[in-house]
mmCIF file of C-alpha atoms in Angstrom:
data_model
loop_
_atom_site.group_PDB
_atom_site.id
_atom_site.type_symbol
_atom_site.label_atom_id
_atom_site.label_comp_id
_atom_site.label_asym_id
_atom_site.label_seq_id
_atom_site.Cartn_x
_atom_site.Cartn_y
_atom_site.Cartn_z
ATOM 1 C CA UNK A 156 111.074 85.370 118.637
ATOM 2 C CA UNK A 157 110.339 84.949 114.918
ATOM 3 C CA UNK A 158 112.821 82.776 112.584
ATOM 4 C CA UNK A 159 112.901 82.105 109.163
ATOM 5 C CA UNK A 160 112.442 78.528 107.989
ATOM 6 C CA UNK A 161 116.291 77.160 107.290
ATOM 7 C CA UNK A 162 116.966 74.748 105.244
ATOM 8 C CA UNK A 163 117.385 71.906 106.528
ATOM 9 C CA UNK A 164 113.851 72.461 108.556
ATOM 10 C CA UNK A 165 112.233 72.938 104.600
ATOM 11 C CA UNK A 166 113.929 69.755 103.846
ATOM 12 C CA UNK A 167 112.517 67.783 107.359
ATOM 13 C CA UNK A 168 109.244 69.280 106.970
ATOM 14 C CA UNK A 169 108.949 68.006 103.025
ATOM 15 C CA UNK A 170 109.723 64.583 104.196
ATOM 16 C CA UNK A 171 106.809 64.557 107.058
ATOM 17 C CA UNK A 172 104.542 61.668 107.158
ATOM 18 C CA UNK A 173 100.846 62.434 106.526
ATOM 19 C CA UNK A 174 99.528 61.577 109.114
ATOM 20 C CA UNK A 175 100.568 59.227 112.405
ATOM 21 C CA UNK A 176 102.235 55.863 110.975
ATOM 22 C CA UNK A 177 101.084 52.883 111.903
ATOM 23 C CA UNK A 178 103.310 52.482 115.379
ATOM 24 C CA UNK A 179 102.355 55.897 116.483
ATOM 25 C CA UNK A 180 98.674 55.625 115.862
ATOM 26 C CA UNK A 181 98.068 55.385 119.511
ATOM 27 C CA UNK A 182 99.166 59.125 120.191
ATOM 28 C CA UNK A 183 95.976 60.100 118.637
ATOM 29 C CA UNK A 184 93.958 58.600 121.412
ATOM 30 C CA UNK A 185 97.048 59.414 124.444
ATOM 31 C CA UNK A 186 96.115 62.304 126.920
ATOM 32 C CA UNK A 187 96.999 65.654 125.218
ATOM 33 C CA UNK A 188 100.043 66.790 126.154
ATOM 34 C CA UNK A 189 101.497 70.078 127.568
ATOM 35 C CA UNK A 190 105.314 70.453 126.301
ATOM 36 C CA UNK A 191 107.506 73.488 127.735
ATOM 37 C CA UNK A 192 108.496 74.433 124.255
ATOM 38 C CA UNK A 193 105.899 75.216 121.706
ATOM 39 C CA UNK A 194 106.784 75.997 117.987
ATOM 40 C CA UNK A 195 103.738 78.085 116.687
ATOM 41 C CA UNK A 196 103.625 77.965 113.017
ATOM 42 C CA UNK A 197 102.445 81.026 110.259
ATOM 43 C CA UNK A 198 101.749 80.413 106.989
ATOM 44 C CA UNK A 199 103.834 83.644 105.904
ATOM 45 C CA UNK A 200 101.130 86.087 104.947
ATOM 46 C CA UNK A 201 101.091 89.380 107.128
ATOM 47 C CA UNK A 202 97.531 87.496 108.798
ATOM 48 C CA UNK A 203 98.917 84.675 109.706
ATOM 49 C CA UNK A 204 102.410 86.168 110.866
ATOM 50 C CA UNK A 205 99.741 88.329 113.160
ATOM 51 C CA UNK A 206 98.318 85.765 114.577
ATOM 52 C CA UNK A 207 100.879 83.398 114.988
ATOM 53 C CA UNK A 208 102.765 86.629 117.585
ATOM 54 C CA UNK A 209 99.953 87.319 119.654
ATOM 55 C CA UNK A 210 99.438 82.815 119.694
ATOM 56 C CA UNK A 211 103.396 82.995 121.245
ATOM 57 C CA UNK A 212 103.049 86.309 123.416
ATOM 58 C CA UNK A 213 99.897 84.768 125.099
ATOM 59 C CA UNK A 214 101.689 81.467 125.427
ATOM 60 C CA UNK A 215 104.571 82.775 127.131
ATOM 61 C CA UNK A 216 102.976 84.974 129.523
ATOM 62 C CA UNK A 217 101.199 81.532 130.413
ATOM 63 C CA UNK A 218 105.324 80.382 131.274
ATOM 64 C CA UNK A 219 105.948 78.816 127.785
ATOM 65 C CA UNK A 220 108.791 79.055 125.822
ATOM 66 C CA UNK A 221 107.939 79.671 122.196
ATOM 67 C CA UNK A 222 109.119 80.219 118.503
ATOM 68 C CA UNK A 223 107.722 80.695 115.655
ATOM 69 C CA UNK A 224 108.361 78.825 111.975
ATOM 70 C CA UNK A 225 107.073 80.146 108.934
ATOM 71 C CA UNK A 226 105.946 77.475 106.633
ATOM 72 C CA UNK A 227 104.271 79.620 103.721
ATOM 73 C CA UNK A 228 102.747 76.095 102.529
ATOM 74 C CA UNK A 229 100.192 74.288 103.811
ATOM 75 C CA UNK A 230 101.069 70.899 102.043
ATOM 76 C CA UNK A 231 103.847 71.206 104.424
ATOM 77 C CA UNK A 232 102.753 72.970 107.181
ATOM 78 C CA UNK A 233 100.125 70.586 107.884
ATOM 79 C CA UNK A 234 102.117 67.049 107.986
ATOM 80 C CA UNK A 235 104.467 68.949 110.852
ATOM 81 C CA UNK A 236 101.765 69.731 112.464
ATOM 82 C CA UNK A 237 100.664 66.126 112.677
ATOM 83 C CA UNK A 238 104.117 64.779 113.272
ATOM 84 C CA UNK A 239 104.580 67.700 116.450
ATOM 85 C CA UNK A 240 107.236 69.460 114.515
ATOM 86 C CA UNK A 241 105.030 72.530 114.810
ATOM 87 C CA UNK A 242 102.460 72.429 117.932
ATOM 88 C CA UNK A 243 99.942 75.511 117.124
ATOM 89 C CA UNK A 244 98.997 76.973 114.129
ATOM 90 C CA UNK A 245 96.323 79.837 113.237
ATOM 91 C CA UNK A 246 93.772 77.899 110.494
ATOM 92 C CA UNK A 247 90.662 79.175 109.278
ATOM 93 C CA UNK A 248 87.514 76.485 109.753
ATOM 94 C CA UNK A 249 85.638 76.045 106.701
ATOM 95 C CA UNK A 250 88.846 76.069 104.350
ATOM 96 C CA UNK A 251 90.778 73.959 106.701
ATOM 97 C CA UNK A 252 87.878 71.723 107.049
ATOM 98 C CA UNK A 253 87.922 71.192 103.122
ATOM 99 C CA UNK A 254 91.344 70.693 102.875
ATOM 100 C CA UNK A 255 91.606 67.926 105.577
ATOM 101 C CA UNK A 256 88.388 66.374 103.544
ATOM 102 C CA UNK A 257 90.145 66.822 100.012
ATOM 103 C CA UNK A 258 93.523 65.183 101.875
ATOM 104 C CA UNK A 259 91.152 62.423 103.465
ATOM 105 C CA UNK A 260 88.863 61.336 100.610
ATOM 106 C CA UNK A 261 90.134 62.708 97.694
ATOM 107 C CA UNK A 262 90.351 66.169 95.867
ATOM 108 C CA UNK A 263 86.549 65.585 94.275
ATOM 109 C CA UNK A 264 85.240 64.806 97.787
ATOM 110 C CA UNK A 265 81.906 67.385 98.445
ATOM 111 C CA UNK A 266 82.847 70.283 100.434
ATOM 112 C CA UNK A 267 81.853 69.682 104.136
ATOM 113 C CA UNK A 268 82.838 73.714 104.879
ATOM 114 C CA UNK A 269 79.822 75.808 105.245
ATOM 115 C CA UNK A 270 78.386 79.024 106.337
ATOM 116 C CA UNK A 271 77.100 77.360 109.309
ATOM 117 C CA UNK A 272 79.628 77.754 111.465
ATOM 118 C CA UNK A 273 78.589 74.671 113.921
ATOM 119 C CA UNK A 274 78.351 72.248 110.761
ATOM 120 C CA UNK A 275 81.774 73.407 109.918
ATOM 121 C CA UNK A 276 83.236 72.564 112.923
ATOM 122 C CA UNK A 277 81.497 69.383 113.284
ATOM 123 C CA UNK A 278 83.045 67.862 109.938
ATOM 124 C CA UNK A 279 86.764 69.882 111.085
ATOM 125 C CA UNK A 280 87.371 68.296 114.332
ATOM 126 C CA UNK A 281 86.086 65.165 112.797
ATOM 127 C CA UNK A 282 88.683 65.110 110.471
ATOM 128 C CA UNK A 283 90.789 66.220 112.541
ATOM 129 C CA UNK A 284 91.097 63.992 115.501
ATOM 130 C CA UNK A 285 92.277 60.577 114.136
ATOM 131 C CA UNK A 286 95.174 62.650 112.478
ATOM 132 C CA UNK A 287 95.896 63.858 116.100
ATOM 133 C CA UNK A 288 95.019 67.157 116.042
ATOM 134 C CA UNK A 289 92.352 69.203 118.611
ATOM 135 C CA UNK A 290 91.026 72.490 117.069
ATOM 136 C CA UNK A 291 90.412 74.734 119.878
ATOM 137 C CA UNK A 292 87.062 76.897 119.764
ATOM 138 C CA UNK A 293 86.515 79.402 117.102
ATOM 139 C CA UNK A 294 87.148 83.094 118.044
ATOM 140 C CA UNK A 295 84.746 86.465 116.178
ATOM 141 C CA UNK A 296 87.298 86.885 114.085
ATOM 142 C CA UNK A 297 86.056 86.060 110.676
ATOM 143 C CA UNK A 298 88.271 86.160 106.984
ATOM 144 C CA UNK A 299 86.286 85.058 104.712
ATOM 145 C CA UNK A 300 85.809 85.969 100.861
ATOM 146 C CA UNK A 301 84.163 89.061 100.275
ATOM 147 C CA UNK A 302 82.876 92.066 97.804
ATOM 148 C CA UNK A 303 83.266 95.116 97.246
ATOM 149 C CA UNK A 304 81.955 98.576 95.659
ATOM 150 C CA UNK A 305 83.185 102.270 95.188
ATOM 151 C CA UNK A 306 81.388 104.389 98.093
ATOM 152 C CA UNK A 307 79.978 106.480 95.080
ATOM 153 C CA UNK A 308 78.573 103.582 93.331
ATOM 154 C CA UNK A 309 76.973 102.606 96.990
ATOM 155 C CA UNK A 310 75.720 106.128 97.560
ATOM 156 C CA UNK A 311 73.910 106.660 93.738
ATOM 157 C CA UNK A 312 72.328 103.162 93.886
ATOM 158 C CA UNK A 313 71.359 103.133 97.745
ATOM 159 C CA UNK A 314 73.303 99.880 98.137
ATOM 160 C CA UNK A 315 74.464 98.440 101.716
ATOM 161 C CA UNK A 316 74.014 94.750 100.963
ATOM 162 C CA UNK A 317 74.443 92.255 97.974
ATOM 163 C CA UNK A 318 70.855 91.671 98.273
ATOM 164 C CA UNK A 319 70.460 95.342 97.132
ATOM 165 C CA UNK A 320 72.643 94.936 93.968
ATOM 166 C CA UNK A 321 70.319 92.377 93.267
ATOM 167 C CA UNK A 322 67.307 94.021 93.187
ATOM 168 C CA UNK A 323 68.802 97.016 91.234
ATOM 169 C CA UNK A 324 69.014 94.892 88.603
ATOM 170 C CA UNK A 325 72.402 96.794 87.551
ATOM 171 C CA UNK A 326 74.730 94.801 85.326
ATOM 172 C CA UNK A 327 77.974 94.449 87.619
ATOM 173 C CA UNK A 328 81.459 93.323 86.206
ATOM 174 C CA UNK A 329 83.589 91.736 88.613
ATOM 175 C CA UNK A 330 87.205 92.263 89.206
ATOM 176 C CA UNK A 331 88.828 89.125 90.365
ATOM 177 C CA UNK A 332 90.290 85.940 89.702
ATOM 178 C CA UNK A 333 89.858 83.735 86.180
ATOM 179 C CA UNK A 334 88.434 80.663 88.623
ATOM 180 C CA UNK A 335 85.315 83.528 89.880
ATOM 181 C CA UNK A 336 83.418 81.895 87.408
ATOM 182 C CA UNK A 337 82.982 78.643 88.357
ATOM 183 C CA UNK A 338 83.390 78.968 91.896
ATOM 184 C CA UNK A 339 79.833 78.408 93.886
ATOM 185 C CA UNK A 340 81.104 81.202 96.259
ATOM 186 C CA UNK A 341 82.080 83.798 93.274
ATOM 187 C CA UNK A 342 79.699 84.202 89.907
ATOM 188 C CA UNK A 343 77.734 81.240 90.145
ATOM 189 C CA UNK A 344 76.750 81.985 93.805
ATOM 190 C CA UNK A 345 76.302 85.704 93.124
ATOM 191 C CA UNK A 346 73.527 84.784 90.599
ATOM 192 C CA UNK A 347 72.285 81.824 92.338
ATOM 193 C CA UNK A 348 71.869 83.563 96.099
ATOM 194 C CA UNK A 349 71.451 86.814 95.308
ATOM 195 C CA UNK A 350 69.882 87.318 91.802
ATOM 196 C CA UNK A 351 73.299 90.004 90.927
ATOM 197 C CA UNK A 352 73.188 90.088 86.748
ATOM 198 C CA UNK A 353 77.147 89.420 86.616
ATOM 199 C CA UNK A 354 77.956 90.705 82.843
ATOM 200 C CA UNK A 355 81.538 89.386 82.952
ATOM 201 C CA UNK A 356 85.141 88.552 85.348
ATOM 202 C CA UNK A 357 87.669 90.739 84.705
ATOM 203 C CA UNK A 358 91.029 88.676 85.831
ATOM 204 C CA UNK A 359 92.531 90.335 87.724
ATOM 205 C CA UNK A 360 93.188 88.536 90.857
ATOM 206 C CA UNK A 361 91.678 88.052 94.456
ATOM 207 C CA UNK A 362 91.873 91.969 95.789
ATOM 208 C CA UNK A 363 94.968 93.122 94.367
ATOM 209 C CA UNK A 364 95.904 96.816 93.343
ATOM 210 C CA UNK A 365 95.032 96.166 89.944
ATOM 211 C CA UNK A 366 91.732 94.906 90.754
ATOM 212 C CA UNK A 367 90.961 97.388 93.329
ATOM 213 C CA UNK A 368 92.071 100.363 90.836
ATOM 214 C CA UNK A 369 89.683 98.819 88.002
ATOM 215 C CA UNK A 370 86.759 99.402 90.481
ATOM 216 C CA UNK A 371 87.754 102.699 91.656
ATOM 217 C CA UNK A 372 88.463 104.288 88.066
ATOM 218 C CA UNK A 373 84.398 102.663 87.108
ATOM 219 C CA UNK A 374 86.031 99.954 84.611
ATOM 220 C CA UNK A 375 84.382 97.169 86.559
ATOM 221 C CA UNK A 376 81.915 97.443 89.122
ATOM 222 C CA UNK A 377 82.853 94.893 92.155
ATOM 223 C CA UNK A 378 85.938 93.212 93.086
ATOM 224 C CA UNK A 379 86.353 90.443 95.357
ATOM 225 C CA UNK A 380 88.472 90.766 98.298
ATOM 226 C CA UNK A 381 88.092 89.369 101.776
ATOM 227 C CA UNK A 382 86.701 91.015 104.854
ATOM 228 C CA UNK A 383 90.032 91.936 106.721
ATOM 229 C CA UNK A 384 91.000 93.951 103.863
ATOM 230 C CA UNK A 385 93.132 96.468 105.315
ATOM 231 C CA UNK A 386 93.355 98.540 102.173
ATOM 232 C CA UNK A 387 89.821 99.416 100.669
ATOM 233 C CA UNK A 388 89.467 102.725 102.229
ATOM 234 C CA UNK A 389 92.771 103.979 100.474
ATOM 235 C CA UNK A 390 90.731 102.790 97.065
ATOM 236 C CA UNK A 391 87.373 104.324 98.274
ATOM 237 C CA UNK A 392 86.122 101.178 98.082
ATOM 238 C CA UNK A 393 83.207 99.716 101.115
ATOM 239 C CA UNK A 394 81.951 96.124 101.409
ATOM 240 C CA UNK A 395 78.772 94.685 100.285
ATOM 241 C CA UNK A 396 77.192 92.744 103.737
ATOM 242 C CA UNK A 397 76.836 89.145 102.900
ATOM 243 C CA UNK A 398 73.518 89.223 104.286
ATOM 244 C CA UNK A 399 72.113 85.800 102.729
ATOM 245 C CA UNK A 400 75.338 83.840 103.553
ATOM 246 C CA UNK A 401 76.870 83.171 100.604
ATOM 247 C CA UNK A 402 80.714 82.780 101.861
ATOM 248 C CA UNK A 403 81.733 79.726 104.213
ATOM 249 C CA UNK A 404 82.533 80.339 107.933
ATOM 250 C CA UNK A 405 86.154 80.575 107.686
ATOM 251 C CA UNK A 406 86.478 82.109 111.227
ATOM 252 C CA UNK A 407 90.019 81.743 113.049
ATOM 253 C CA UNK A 408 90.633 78.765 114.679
ATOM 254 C CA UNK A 409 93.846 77.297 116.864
ATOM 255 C CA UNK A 410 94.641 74.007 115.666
ATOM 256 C CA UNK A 411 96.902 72.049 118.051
ATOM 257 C CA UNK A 412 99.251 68.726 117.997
ATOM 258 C CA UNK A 413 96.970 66.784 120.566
ATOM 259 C CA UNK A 414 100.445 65.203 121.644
ATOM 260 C CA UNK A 415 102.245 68.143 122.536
ATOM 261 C CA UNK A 416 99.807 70.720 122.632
ATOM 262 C CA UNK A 417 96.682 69.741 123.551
ATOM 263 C CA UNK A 418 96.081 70.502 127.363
ATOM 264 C CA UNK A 419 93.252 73.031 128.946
ATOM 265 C CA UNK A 420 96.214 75.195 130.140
ATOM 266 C CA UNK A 421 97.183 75.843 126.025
ATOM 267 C CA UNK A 422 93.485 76.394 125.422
ATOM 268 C CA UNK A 423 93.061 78.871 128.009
ATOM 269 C CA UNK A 424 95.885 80.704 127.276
ATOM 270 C CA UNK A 425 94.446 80.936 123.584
ATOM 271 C CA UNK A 426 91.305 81.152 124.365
ATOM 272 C CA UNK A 427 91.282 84.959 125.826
ATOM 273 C CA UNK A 428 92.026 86.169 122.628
ATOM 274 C CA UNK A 429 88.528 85.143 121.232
ATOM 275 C CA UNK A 430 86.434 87.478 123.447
ATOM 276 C CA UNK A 431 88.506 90.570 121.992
ATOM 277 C CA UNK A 432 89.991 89.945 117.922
ATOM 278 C CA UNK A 433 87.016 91.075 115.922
ATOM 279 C CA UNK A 434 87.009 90.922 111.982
ATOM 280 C CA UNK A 435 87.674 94.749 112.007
ATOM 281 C CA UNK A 436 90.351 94.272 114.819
ATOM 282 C CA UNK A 437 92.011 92.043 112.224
ATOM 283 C CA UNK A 438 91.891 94.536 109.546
ATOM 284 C CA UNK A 439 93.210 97.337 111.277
ATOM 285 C CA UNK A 440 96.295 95.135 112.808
ATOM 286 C CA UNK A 441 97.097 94.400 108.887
ATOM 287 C CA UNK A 442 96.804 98.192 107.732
ATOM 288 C CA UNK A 443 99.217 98.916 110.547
ATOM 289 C CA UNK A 444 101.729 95.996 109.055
ATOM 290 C CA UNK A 445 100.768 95.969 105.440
ATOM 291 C CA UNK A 446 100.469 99.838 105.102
ATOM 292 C CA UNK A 447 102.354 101.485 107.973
ATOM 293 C CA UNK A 448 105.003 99.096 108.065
ATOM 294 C CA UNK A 449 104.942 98.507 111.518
ATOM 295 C CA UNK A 450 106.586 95.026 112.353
ATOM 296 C CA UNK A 451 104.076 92.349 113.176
ATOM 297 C CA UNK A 452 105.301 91.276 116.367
ATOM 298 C CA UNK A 453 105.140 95.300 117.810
ATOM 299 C CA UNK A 454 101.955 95.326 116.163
ATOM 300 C CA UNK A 455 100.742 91.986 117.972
ATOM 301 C CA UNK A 456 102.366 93.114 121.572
ATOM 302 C CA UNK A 457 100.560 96.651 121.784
ATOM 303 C CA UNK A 458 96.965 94.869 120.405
ATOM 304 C CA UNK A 459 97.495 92.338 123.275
ATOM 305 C CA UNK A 460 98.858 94.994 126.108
ATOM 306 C CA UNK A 461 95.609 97.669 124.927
ATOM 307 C CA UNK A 462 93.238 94.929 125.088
ATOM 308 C CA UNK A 463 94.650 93.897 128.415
ATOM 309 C CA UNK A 464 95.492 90.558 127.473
ATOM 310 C CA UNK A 465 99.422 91.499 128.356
ATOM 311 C CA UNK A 466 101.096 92.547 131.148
#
């Protein structure tokens, strides 16, 4: 059962700790507990709102009772995690990772999310633990940044991967946001990695319509967008492969109150939907919401009951 965040939640959640205070410190190191009630949180984008369904309909097959709280923030999201307001939410590892580090040493502490998916989760659950938290293993699902080209542009210039934009040498304007050029992942790493003679950013934002459009219509030559895209083949737009690693390993990950929500019974029932959500599963569930306008949690219950996850 989904329910919107009320008011008086917003105003609880702004006021959460961050982080166990002083008297509760030894929850981080109690046995992880298995509550009756679970409140899965989603951080209000059609993804997460996904995710978070098929998090609840697995729980409660497993005899939980569960709701879900949208918290579109993760400033907030995050404390009420830590304080067991909300037991489970959907993260992604490498950008989680760096937030916790950003929250934990300081906004100019180095990255510690990588491609290398291992590393990543090393540092995560590092940071992780003392704030009593247990991130559950990573599933195939991947959403992580991503490029892309018109399939005419592709075909003419025999291009699969962003190594081959490289070596053609072609100049390539990118559509996407002002910060592309200074991010390592964006321009800098483009050049860097892959040898791709950027020529400018157009700002247009992180795959949005206007971006997508300025690609399709030849303006610019490449926008950035992420790999569960749901809407590139309406643009006739395909993705570069990321074939030197470039982009960080933000695969999904379950992140769980230890306290609450952190026994081998909620990490089981989680855990079967790893061997089945692929990165083009996850695109295709958000065309059906995004683009159909199917509601997420039908969406979520007939991915679950074809995959045989759901009874």
């Amino acid at each position: 059962m989904r329910r919107a965040l009320p008011a008086l939640a917003l105003l609880t959640l702004t006021a959460c700790s961050t982080g166990p205070s002083l008297e509760n410190r030894g929850q981080v190191t109690a046995p992880p507990g298995d509550s009756h009630h679970l409140t899965i949180g989603s951080a209000g984008f059609t993804e997460s709102d996904l995710l978070a369904q098929m998090y609840a309909l697995l729980l409660n097959q497993d005899g939980y009772k569960t709701s879900i709280l949208t918290v579109a923030n993760r400033e907030l999201y995050e404390p009420a995690l830590e304080s067991g307001q909300i037991d489970v939410v959907p993260e992604y590892a490498a950008t989680f990772a760096d937030w916790l580090n950003a929250k934990t040493h300081g906004a100019d502490a180095k990255p510690v999310g990588s491609p290398d998916l291992a590393a990543t989760m090393r540092a995560l659950r590092a940071l992780a633990t003392p704030r009593g938290l247990t991130v559950l293993a990573p599933g195939r699902a991947v959403d992580q940044n991503a490029f892309a080209v018109s399939a005419d542009y592709a075909r003419r210039h025999g291009l699969t991967t962003l190594s081959d934009l490289g070596a053609s040498k072609l100049g390539v304007r990118i559509a996407a946001g002002d910060e592309c050029v200074q991010r390592p992942y964006c321009e800098p790493g483009l050049k860097k990695v892959y040898g791709i003679d950027i020529t400018g950013v157009d700002p247009k934002g992180v795959g949005t319509t206007q971006a997508k459009r300025a690609v399709q219509e030849g303006r610019d030559q490449m926008v950035l967008t992420t790999t569960t895209d749901a809407t590139l083949d309406s643009f006739g737009l395909v993705l570069l492969a990321d074939d030197r690693h470039l982009q960080n390993a933000d695969y999904v990950v379950p992140v769980v109150n230890r306290s609450r929500a952190g026994s081998e019974r909620v990490a089981k029932a989680l855990g079967k939907l790893n061997d089945v959500l692929t990165t083009q599963d996850l695109a295709q569930l958000n065309q059906q919401v995004d683009s159909w306008r199917r509601l997420p949690a039908d969406v979520a219950r007939t991915y679950l009951k074809d995959k045989g996850l759901l009874k």
